[in-house]
Coordinates of C-alpha atoms in Angstrom, one line a residue:
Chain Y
X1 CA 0.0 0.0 0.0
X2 CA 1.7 3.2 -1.1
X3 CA 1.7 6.5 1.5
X4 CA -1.2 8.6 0.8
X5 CA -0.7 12.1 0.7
X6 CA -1.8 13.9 3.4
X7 CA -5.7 13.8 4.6
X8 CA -5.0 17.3 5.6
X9 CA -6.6 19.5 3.3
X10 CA -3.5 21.1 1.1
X11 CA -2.9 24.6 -0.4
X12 CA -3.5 23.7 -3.9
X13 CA -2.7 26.8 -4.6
X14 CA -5.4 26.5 -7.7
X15 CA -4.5 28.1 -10.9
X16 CA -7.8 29.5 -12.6
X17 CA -6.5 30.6 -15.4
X18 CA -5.8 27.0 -16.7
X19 CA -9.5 25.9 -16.4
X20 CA -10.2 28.7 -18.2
X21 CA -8.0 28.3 -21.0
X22 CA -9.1 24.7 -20.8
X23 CA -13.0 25.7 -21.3
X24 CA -11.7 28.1 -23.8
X25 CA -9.9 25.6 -25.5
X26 CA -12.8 23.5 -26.1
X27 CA -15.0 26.8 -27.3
X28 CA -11.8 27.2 -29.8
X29 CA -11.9 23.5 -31.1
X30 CA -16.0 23.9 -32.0
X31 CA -15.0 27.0 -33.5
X32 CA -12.2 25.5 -35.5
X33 CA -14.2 23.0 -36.8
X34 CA -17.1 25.3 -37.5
X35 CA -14.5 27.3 -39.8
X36 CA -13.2 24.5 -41.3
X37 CA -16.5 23.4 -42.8
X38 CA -18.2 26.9 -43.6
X39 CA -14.5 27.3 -45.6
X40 CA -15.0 24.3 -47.3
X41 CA -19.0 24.9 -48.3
X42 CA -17.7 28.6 -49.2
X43 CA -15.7 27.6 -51.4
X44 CA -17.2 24.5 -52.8
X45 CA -19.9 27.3 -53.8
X46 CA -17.7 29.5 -55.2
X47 CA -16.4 27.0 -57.3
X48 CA -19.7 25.3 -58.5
X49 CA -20.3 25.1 -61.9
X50 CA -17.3 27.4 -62.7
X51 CA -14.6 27.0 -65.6
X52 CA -10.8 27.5 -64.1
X53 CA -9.9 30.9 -65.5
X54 CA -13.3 32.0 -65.9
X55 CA -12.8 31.0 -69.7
X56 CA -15.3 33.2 -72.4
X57 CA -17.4 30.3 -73.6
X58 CA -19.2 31.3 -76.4
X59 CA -20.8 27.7 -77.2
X60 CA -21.3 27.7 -81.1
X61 CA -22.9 23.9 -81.7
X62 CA -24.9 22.0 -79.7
X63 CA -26.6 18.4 -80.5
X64 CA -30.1 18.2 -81.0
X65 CA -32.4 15.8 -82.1
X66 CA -33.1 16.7 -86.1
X67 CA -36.6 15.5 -87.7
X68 CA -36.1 11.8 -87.9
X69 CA -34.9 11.7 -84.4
X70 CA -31.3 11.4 -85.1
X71 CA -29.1 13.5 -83.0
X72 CA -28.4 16.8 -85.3
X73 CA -25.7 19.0 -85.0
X74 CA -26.9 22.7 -85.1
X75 CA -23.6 25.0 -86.2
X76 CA -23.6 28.3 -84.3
X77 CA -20.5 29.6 -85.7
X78 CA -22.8 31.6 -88.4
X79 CA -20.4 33.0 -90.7
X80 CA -17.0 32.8 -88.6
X81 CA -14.4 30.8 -90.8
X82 CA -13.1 28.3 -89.7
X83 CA -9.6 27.6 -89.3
X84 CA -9.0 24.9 -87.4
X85 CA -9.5 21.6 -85.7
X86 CA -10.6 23.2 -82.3
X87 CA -10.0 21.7 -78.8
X88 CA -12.9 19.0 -79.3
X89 CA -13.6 19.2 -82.7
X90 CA -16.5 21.3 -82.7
X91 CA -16.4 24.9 -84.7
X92 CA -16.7 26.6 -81.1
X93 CA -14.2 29.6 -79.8
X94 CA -12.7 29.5 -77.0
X95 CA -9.8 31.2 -74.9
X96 CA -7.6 28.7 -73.6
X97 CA -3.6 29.2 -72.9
X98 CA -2.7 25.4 -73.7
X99 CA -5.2 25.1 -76.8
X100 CA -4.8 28.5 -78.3
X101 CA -5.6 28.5 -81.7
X102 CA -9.7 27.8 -81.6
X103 CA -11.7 26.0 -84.4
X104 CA -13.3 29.6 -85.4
X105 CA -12.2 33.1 -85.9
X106 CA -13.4 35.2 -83.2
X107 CA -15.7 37.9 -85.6
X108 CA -17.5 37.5 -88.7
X109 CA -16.3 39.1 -91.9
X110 CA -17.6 42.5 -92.1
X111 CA -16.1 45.3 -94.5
X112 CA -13.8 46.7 -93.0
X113 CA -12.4 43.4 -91.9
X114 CA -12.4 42.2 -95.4
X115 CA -10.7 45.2 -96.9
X116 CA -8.1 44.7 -93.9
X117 CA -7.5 41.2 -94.9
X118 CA -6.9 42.1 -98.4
X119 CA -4.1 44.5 -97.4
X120 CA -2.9 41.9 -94.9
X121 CA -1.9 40.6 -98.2
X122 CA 0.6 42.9 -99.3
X123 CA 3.7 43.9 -97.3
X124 CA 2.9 43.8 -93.5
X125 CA 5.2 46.5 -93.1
X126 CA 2.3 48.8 -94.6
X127 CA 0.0 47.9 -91.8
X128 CA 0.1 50.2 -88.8
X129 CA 0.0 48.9 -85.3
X130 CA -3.7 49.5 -85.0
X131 CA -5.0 47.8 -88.0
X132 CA -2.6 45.0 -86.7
X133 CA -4.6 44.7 -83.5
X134 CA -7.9 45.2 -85.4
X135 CA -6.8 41.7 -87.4
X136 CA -5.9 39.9 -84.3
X137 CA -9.5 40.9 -82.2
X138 CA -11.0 40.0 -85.5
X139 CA -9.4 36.5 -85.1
X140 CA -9.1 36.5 -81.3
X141 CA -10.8 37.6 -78.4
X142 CA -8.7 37.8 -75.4
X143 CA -5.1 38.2 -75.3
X144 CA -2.9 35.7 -73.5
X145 CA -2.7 39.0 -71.2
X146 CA -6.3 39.2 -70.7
X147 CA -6.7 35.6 -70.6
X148 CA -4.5 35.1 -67.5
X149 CA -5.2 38.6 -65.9
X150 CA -6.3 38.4 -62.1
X151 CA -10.3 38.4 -61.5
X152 CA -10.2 39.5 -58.0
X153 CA -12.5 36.2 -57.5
X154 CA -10.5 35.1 -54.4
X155 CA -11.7 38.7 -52.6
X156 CA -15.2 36.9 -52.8
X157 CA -14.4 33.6 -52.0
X158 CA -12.7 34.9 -48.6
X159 CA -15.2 37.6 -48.0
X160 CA -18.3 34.9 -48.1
X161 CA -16.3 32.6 -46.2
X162 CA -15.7 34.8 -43.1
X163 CA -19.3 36.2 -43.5
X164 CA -20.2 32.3 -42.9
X165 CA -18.0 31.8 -40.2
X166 CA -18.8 34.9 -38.4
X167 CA -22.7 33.6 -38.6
X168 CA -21.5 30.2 -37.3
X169 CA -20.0 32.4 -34.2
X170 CA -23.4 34.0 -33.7
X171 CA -25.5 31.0 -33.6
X172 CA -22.8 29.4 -31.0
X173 CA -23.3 32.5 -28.8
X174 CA -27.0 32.1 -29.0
X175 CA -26.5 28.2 -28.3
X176 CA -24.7 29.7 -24.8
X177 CA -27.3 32.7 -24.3
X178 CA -30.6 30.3 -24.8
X179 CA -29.6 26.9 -24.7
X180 CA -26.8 25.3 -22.7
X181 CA -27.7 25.4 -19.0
X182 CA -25.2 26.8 -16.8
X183 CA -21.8 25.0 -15.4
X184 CA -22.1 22.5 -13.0
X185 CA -20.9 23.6 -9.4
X186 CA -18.7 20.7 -10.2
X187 CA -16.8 22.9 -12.5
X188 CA -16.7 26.1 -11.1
X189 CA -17.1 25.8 -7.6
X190 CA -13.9 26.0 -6.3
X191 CA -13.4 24.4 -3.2
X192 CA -15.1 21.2 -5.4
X193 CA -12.2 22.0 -8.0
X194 CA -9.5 21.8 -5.4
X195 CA -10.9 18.8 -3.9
X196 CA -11.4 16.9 -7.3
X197 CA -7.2 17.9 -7.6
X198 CA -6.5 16.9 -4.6
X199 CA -8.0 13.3 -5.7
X200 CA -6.5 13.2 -8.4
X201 CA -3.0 14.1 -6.7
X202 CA -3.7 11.1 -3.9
X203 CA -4.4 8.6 -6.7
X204 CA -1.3 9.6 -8.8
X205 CA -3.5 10.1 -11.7
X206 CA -1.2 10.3 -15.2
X207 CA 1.6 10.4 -12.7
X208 CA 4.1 10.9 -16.4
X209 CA 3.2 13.4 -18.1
X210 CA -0.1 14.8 -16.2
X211 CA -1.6 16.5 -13.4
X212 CA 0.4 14.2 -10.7
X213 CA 3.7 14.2 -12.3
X214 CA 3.8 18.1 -11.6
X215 CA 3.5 17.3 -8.3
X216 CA 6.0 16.8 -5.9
X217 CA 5.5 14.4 -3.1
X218 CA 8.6 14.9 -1.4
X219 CA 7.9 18.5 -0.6
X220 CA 3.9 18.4 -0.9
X221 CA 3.6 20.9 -3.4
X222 CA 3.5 22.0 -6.7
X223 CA 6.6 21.2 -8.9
X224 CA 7.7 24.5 -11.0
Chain X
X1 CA 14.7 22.2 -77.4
X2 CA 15.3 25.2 -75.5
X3 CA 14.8 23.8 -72.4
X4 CA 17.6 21.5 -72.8
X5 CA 20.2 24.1 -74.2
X6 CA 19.8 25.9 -71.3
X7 CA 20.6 22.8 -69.4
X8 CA 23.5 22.1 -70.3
X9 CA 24.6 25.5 -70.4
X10 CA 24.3 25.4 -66.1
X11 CA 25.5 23.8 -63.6
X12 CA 25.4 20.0 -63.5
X13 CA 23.9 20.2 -60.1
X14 CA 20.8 22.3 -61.6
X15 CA 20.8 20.4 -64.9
X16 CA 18.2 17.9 -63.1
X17 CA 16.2 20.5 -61.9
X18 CA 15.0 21.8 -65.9
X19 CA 14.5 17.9 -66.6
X20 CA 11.1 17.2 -68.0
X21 CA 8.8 14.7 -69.1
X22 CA 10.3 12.5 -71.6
X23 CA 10.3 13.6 -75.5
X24 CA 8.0 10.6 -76.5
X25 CA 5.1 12.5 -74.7
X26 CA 5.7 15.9 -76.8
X27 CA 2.7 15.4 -79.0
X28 CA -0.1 16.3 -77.0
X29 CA -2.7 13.4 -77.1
X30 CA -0.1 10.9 -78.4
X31 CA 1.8 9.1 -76.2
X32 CA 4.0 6.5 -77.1
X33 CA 5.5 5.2 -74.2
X34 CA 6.5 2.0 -75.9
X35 CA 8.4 3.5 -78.9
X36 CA 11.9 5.0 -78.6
X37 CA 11.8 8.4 -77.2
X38 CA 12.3 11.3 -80.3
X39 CA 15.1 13.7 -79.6
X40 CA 15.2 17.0 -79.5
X41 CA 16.7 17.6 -82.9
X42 CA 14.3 15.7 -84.3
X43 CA 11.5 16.8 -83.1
X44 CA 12.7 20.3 -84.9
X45 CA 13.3 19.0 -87.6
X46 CA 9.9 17.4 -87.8
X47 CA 8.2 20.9 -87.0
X48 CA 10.5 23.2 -89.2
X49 CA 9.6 20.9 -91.7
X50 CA 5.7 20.9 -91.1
X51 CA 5.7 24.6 -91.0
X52 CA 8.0 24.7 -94.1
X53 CA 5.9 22.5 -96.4
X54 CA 4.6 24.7 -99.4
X55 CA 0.9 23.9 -99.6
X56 CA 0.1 24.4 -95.9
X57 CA -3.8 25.3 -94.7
X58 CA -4.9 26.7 -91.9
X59 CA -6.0 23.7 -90.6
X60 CA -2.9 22.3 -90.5
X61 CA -0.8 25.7 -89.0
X62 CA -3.3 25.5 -86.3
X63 CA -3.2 22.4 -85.4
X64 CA 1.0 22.2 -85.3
X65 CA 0.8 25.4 -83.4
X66 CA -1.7 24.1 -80.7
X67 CA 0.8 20.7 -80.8
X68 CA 3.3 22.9 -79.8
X69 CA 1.9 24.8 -76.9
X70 CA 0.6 21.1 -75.6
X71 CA 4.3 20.5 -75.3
X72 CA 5.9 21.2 -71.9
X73 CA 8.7 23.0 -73.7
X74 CA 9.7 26.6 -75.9
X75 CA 9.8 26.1 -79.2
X76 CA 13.5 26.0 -81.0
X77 CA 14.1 29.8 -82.9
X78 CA 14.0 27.7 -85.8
X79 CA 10.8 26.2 -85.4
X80 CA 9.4 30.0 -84.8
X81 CA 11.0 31.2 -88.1
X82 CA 9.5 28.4 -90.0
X83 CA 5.8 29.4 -88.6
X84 CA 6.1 33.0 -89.5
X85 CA 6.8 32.2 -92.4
X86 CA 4.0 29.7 -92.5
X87 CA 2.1 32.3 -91.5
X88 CA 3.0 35.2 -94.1
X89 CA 2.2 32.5 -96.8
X90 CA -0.9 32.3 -95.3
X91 CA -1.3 36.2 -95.1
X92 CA -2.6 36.0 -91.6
X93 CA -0.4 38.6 -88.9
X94 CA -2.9 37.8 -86.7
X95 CA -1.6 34.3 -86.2
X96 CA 1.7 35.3 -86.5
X97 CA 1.1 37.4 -83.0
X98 CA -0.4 34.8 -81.2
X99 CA 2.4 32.4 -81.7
X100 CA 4.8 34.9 -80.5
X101 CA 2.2 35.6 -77.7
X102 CA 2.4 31.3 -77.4
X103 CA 6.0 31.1 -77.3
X104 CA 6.1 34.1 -74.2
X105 CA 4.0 31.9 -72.2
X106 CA 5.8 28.6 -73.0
X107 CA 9.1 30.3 -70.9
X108 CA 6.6 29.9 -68.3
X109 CA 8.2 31.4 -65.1
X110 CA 11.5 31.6 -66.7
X111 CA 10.3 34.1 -69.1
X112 CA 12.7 36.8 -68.1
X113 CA 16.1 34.6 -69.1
X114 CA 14.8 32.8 -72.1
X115 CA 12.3 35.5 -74.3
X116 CA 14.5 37.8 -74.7
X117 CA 16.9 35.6 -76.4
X118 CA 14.5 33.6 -78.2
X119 CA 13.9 37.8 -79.3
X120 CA 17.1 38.0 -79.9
X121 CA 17.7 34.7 -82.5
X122 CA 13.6 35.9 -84.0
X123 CA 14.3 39.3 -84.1
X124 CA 15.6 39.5 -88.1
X125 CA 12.7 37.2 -89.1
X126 CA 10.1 39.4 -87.7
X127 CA 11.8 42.9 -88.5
X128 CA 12.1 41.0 -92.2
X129 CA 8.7 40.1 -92.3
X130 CA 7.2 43.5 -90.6
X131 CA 5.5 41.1 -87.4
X132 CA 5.3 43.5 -84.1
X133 CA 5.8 41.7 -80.8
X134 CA 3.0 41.8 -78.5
X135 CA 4.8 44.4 -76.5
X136 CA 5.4 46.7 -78.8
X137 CA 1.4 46.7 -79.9
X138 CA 1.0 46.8 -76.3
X139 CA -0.7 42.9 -75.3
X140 CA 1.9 42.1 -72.6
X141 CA -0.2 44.0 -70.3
X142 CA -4.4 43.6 -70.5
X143 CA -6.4 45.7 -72.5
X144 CA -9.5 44.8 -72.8
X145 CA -11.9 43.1 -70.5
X146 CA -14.8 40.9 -70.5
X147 CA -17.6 40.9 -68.7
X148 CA -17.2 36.7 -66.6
X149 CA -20.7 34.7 -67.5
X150 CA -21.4 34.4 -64.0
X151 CA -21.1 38.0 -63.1
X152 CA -24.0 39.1 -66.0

């Protein structure tokens, strides 16, 4: 039978602040997790439904079924020539930075485009440096500049996450206004505290790395 | 390829750094794991001589040019020379400055050491041929904007 510690009540010499931080800790941890998943539905809602890059889809075919109930291909490109194969195959534009040359040119042919084209013929030395950026937006819509230029996106995505985690914080502090009964004496009476400790010293509880191993039985009190 | 001249021009330690995926992969959507991997030189040669072939389309510029921005690599000088040209036979500038756009964003974030000598080697094609960079018609920095789908 080991020596008890003295049945004499001891000078536990309580420190308060650690119960608090420990009953703060645990607000933290609900908190923590709360954040985690309003981050994750905030931006899992963000990124519904959206193309990476926020890509200008102008969708120029689409199947649908023709008379005899065959699947049809309706051609939206209208007059746009086409140039190429295209990402998929279909005469669609679109701005991409690893498929950059799309299946159609960007405009139709109108006059002035057609009478740029012809002098695109002769010596482009002869073209100035605005009819050369009229030929390209005729051909292209964005440039790779445009194309990879910052949309500010990630202002919403953070903004309507914290907006979610700041309503999670509300409804917690409603759930401790209106719903949670108050602390058990057991917990914040102190004398009950300090005699709980004192158990816990007397039984050697987690006597390694615990409450008992920073006590020091030799002396009969608090290691530091 | 570019990538691999610049290699060997560094420090051995670094040289595995620039290392990418293997040549046979180049072609985008045709992998060939089970073949012997092209060289560099090779593939060049295969491009200069796609872009040099007489009776080239449009189809066919396009769909070398979007072969090459599929590869994980910037494109030999020659290989640029060969599509401008393509592209003058073709009488389309417009083309002409998207490729050179293309080949600024193959650098990728080594953009600052390699354009301005792949500039440098271009530079008497496009002066010969009258071709502007993007820069100097003002597209390295965004100019227009459009309106995102989901903000309409």
């Amino acid at each position: 039978m080991f020596q008890l510690a003295s049945v004499e009540h001891l000078d536990l010499n309580m420190n308060w602040s650690l119960i608090n931080i420990n009953i703060g800790l645990d607000l933290a941890c609900k908190l923590f997790y709360v954040t985690m998943a309003s981050f994750a539905v905030g931006s899992v809602v963000r990124r519904c439904g959206r193309l990476a890059g926020g890509a200008a889809r102008l969708s120029t075919s689409a199947r649908a079924l023709g008379g005899d109930g065959m699947p049809a291909i309706i051609e939206r490109h209208g007059k746009r020539e086409v140039i190429g194969y295209g990402y998929n195959g279909q005469p669609n534009y679109i701005d991409r930075v690893d498929y950059p040359i799309p299946a159609v040119r960007f405009k139709e042919e109108t006059p002035q485009i057609k009478a740029l084209r012809e002098k695109e013929k002769g010596d482009w030395k002869n073209l100035t440096k605005e009819e050369v950026q009229e030929l390209y937006r005729a051909t292209f819509c964005r440039t790779f500049a445009e194309i990879q230029a910052p949309t500010g996106e990630w202002k919403l995505a953070l903004g309507g996450t914290l907006i979610a985690c700041s309503l999670a914080i509300w409804v917690y502090i409603w759930m401790k206004l209106f719903v949670y009964d108050k602390m058990p004496a057991t917990i914040t009476d102190p004398q009950r505290v300090e005699a709980q400790v004192q158990r816990m010293i007397d039984l050697r509880m987690n006597p390694v790395q615990g409450v008992a191993s920073n006590w020091d039985y030799e002396k009969g009190q608090w290691k530091n | 390829m570019i990538r691999n001249a610049f290699s060997r021009a560094l420090v051995a330690g670094r040289a595995g750094f620039l290392q990418v995926a293997p040549q046979s992969a180049s072609v985008a959507g045709c992998r060939h794991m089970s073949k012997v991997a092209e060289s560099d030189e090779q593939l060049t040669a295969r491009y200069v001589q796609y872009f040099e072939s007489k009776d080239i389309d449009h189809w066919w510029l396009s769909k070398h040019i979007n072969d090459l921005a599929g590869t994980d690599a910037v494109p030999e000088p020659d290989i640029i020379k060969a599509c401008l040209h393509a592209c003058r036979r073709l009488n389309d500038i417009a083309m002409a400055v998207r490729f050179m756009e293309i080949v600024h964003f193959k650098c990728g974030n080594r953009v600052k050491e390699i354009y301005p000598y792949v500039l440098q080697e271009v530079g008497p094609t496009l002066n010969e041929l009258g071709i502007p960079t993007p820069e100097e018609l003002g597209m390295d920095k965004p100019q227009l904007a459009l309106e995102d789908v989901y903000d309409m």
